[in-house]
Structures are given as C-alpha cells and as structure tokens.
C-alpha cells in the first residue's frame, strides 16, 4: 500500500520526534493513503514555515505490520476512537501501547467537536452523533520505531 506524508522536508528515514503540541493518536510519524490530503497538509505547512511544500511517498507493508505489530484500526468514529484522542490531546505523555494507530483524522470541524468534549463542553454521545454527519479523512500514526520498519521510502516531490 502507498502512504503519503506531507510537510516541508524530504524524509527518507522517518523517525518519531516529540512535538510541542498534542496529536490525535499521540507522538508518532503521521501518514495517509489519501494523496490529496497529504498535499493539502504540505501546502498548509509550507505557508506557516515559509518553506517549499514536499510530498513524501512510502510503500507500507500493512499486511506484515498487521501480523507483527500492535495495530489498532478505527474504521469509524466511535467512543473508543474519541477516548483515545481525548487522552492523547489532554496528556502529551499519554502512552496507549500501540505500534500503529489508523483512524479518522480530527480535521478543523471534527477537531472543534473533539476539543469541545476535551473541554467538558459537550457530552461524548452528542459529539459522536454530530461527527456521524461530518466527512473525514484518515491517518496512520506510526508510534514506535518498530513500526517505521514497515515503511520504505519511494520518492519526494516538491509541490510548489
């Protein structure tokens, strides 16, 4: 399977770096199998950082990863998905124990709903009902060094 990472750097050897902000599935290397989503993210990052947008492309051996690693898949919004995001966003040190997490991305509209739950302004069940009507993209979070072994760099493309 091909996955993409959008940003402003060519990343031939992905690694996991702690960040200064919380992420949906915690600390990790994030990719998607939706090229357009990765391109939009790269362009957004290029405007913020005033650097060239770069799309990195990888081969992901998902079948082997599923057999070998602790791989958590969320195919839809649900209470377990929401709880994981809440835990990761509330505590940047939170460890969930998965090597790879796949699920819906908390984009701007989804992110606002999730943040309302995090802030105690919206109950979980109401948030999930609201999320059911929102379009979503997806993301893979490679959370361990072991998980990165299943990614093979293919190429990088400058988008601008």
mmCIF file of C-alpha atoms in Angstrom:
data_model
loop_
_atom_site.group_PDB
_atom_site.id
_atom_site.type_symbol
_atom_site.label_atom_id
_atom_site.label_comp_id
_atom_site.label_asym_id
_atom_site.label_seq_id
_atom_site.Cartn_x
_atom_site.Cartn_y
_atom_site.Cartn_z
ATOM 1 C CA UNK A 1 0.000 0.000 0.000
ATOM 2 C CA UNK A 2 1.214 3.537 -0.740
ATOM 3 C CA UNK A 3 1.036 6.166 2.016
ATOM 4 C CA UNK A 4 1.984 9.831 1.953
ATOM 5 C CA UNK A 5 3.471 12.300 4.406
ATOM 6 C CA UNK A 6 3.051 15.984 3.642
ATOM 7 C CA UNK A 7 5.370 18.607 5.078
ATOM 8 C CA UNK A 8 8.304 20.827 4.203
ATOM 9 C CA UNK A 9 11.164 18.314 4.389
ATOM 10 C CA UNK A 10 12.299 15.320 2.387
ATOM 11 C CA UNK A 11 12.106 12.422 4.843
ATOM 12 C CA UNK A 12 13.858 9.341 3.533
ATOM 13 C CA UNK A 13 14.217 7.815 7.013
ATOM 14 C CA UNK A 14 11.127 8.628 9.093
ATOM 15 C CA UNK A 15 11.585 8.962 12.822
ATOM 16 C CA UNK A 16 9.430 9.724 15.796
ATOM 17 C CA UNK A 17 10.034 13.106 17.351
ATOM 18 C CA UNK A 18 8.252 14.570 20.336
ATOM 19 C CA UNK A 19 6.215 17.641 19.399
ATOM 20 C CA UNK A 20 5.221 20.775 21.236
ATOM 21 C CA UNK A 21 1.535 20.187 20.572
ATOM 22 C CA UNK A 22 -0.781 17.266 21.166
ATOM 23 C CA UNK A 23 -1.726 14.948 18.309
ATOM 24 C CA UNK A 24 -4.789 12.783 17.710
ATOM 25 C CA UNK A 25 -3.026 9.473 18.312
ATOM 26 C CA UNK A 26 -0.065 10.745 20.315
ATOM 27 C CA UNK A 27 3.566 11.075 19.358
ATOM 28 C CA UNK A 28 4.389 9.418 16.060
ATOM 29 C CA UNK A 29 5.070 9.730 12.360
ATOM 30 C CA UNK A 30 1.784 10.523 10.589
ATOM 31 C CA UNK A 31 0.818 9.446 7.066
ATOM 32 C CA UNK A 32 -2.321 8.962 4.997
ATOM 33 C CA UNK A 33 -3.245 6.883 1.971
ATOM 34 C CA UNK A 34 -5.069 9.916 0.530
ATOM 35 C CA UNK A 35 -2.569 11.815 -1.619
ATOM 36 C CA UNK A 36 -4.709 14.977 -1.854
ATOM 37 C CA UNK A 37 -4.968 15.150 1.944
ATOM 38 C CA UNK A 38 -1.161 14.940 2.317
ATOM 39 C CA UNK A 39 -0.666 17.571 -0.394
ATOM 40 C CA UNK A 40 -3.064 19.992 1.330
ATOM 41 C CA UNK A 41 -1.245 19.466 4.635
ATOM 42 C CA UNK A 42 2.139 20.067 2.972
ATOM 43 C CA UNK A 43 0.916 23.308 1.391
ATOM 44 C CA UNK A 44 -0.545 24.443 4.711
ATOM 45 C CA UNK A 45 2.761 23.727 6.478
ATOM 46 C CA UNK A 46 4.742 25.483 3.726
ATOM 47 C CA UNK A 47 2.747 28.672 4.243
ATOM 48 C CA UNK A 48 3.279 28.567 8.006
ATOM 49 C CA UNK A 49 7.002 27.750 7.795
ATOM 50 C CA UNK A 50 7.662 29.766 4.623
ATOM 51 C CA UNK A 51 9.364 26.754 3.026
ATOM 52 C CA UNK A 52 8.676 24.565 -0.006
ATOM 53 C CA UNK A 53 5.833 22.044 0.301
ATOM 54 C CA UNK A 54 7.063 18.448 -0.005
ATOM 55 C CA UNK A 55 5.084 15.256 -0.550
ATOM 56 C CA UNK A 56 6.891 12.116 0.646
ATOM 57 C CA UNK A 57 5.724 8.774 -0.699
ATOM 58 C CA UNK A 58 6.267 5.413 1.041
ATOM 59 C CA UNK A 59 5.440 1.771 0.497
ATOM 60 C CA UNK A 60 3.749 0.487 3.653
ATOM 61 C CA UNK A 61 3.713 -3.280 4.176
ATOM 62 C CA UNK A 62 0.391 -3.194 6.014
ATOM 63 C CA UNK A 63 -0.245 -6.947 5.799
ATOM 64 C CA UNK A 64 3.007 -7.788 7.552
ATOM 65 C CA UNK A 65 2.513 -4.964 10.051
ATOM 66 C CA UNK A 66 -0.962 -6.287 10.927
ATOM 67 C CA UNK A 67 0.503 -9.720 11.620
ATOM 68 C CA UNK A 68 3.520 -8.498 13.586
ATOM 69 C CA UNK A 69 2.649 -5.317 15.494
ATOM 70 C CA UNK A 70 0.072 -3.970 17.899
ATOM 71 C CA UNK A 71 -2.049 -2.330 15.208
ATOM 72 C CA UNK A 72 -5.228 -0.500 16.249
ATOM 73 C CA UNK A 73 -7.734 0.271 13.493
ATOM 74 C CA UNK A 74 -10.660 2.639 13.879
ATOM 75 C CA UNK A 75 -12.758 2.376 10.714
ATOM 76 C CA UNK A 76 -15.406 4.796 12.003
ATOM 77 C CA UNK A 77 -15.945 7.364 14.677
ATOM 78 C CA UNK A 78 -16.731 5.673 17.968
ATOM 79 C CA UNK A 79 -16.363 6.029 21.700
ATOM 80 C CA UNK A 80 -13.008 4.194 21.778
ATOM 81 C CA UNK A 81 -11.643 6.455 18.979
ATOM 82 C CA UNK A 82 -12.887 9.561 20.803
ATOM 83 C CA UNK A 83 -11.465 8.447 24.165
ATOM 84 C CA UNK A 84 -8.043 7.787 22.642
ATOM 85 C CA UNK A 85 -7.937 11.241 21.033
ATOM 86 C CA UNK A 86 -9.088 12.882 24.278
ATOM 87 C CA UNK A 87 -6.370 11.075 26.249
ATOM 88 C CA UNK A 88 -3.675 11.971 23.698
ATOM 89 C CA UNK A 89 -4.752 15.608 23.495
ATOM 90 C CA UNK A 90 -5.051 16.064 27.261
ATOM 91 C CA UNK A 91 -1.695 14.464 28.074
ATOM 92 C CA UNK A 92 1.188 14.675 25.606
ATOM 93 C CA UNK A 93 2.944 11.949 27.637
ATOM 94 C CA UNK A 94 -0.004 9.519 27.326
ATOM 95 C CA UNK A 95 1.081 6.061 26.097
ATOM 96 C CA UNK A 96 -1.564 3.846 24.531
ATOM 97 C CA UNK A 97 0.679 0.863 23.798
ATOM 98 C CA UNK A 98 0.002 0.529 20.047
ATOM 99 C CA UNK A 99 2.729 0.444 17.399
ATOM 100 C CA UNK A 100 0.389 1.817 14.716
ATOM 101 C CA UNK A 101 -2.984 3.518 15.003
ATOM 102 C CA UNK A 102 -5.243 4.038 11.990
ATOM 103 C CA UNK A 103 -8.378 6.133 12.080
ATOM 104 C CA UNK A 104 -10.287 9.221 11.161
ATOM 105 C CA UNK A 105 -8.441 12.499 11.353
ATOM 106 C CA UNK A 106 -9.734 15.227 13.625
ATOM 107 C CA UNK A 107 -9.602 17.979 10.985
ATOM 108 C CA UNK A 108 -10.814 21.525 11.684
ATOM 109 C CA UNK A 109 -14.559 20.813 12.073
ATOM 110 C CA UNK A 110 -14.021 17.426 13.693
ATOM 111 C CA UNK A 111 -11.263 18.901 15.842
ATOM 112 C CA UNK A 112 -13.588 21.582 17.206
ATOM 113 C CA UNK A 113 -16.098 18.930 18.222
ATOM 114 C CA UNK A 114 -13.410 16.799 19.861
ATOM 115 C CA UNK A 115 -11.987 19.840 21.657
ATOM 116 C CA UNK A 116 -15.455 20.668 22.992
ATOM 117 C CA UNK A 117 -15.524 17.199 24.575
ATOM 118 C CA UNK A 118 -11.968 17.630 25.908
ATOM 119 C CA UNK A 119 -13.018 20.953 27.470
ATOM 120 C CA UNK A 120 -16.105 19.380 29.036
ATOM 121 C CA UNK A 121 -18.496 21.455 26.910
ATOM 122 C CA UNK A 122 -20.082 18.562 25.012
ATOM 123 C CA UNK A 123 -21.008 15.030 26.108
ATOM 124 C CA UNK A 124 -19.395 12.094 24.301
ATOM 125 C CA UNK A 125 -22.628 10.699 22.865
ATOM 126 C CA UNK A 126 -23.719 14.054 21.409
ATOM 127 C CA UNK A 127 -20.262 14.567 19.860
ATOM 128 C CA UNK A 128 -20.398 11.150 18.185
ATOM 129 C CA UNK A 129 -23.870 11.903 16.791
ATOM 130 C CA UNK A 130 -22.566 15.175 15.372
ATOM 131 C CA UNK A 131 -19.421 13.529 13.958
ATOM 132 C CA UNK A 132 -21.508 10.936 12.097
ATOM 133 C CA UNK A 133 -22.504 13.676 9.615
ATOM 134 C CA UNK A 134 -19.024 15.092 9.046
ATOM 135 C CA UNK A 135 -16.818 13.990 6.169
ATOM 136 C CA UNK A 136 -13.450 12.705 7.286
ATOM 137 C CA UNK A 137 -10.020 11.861 6.024
ATOM 138 C CA UNK A 138 -7.804 9.214 7.573
ATOM 139 C CA UNK A 139 -4.396 8.925 9.145
ATOM 140 C CA UNK A 140 -1.849 6.328 10.136
ATOM 141 C CA UNK A 141 0.246 7.101 13.183
ATOM 142 C CA UNK A 142 3.463 5.098 13.338
ATOM 143 C CA UNK A 143 4.040 5.214 17.084
ATOM 144 C CA UNK A 144 7.106 3.017 17.576
ATOM 145 C CA UNK A 145 10.494 2.610 15.972
ATOM 146 C CA UNK A 146 9.480 -0.949 15.165
ATOM 147 C CA UNK A 147 6.515 0.323 13.123
ATOM 148 C CA UNK A 148 8.746 2.502 10.944
ATOM 149 C CA UNK A 149 10.495 -0.646 9.682
ATOM 150 C CA UNK A 150 7.379 -1.345 7.593
ATOM 151 C CA UNK A 151 7.761 1.918 5.628
ATOM 152 C CA UNK A 152 10.006 2.060 2.562
ATOM 153 C CA UNK A 153 10.773 5.484 1.102
ATOM 154 C CA UNK A 154 9.843 5.750 -2.590
ATOM 155 C CA UNK A 155 10.190 9.419 -3.545
ATOM 156 C CA UNK A 156 9.667 13.041 -2.614
ATOM 157 C CA UNK A 157 8.027 15.679 -4.777
ATOM 158 C CA UNK A 158 8.175 19.447 -4.360
ATOM 159 C CA UNK A 159 4.638 20.768 -4.716
ATOM 160 C CA UNK A 160 5.361 24.434 -5.402
#
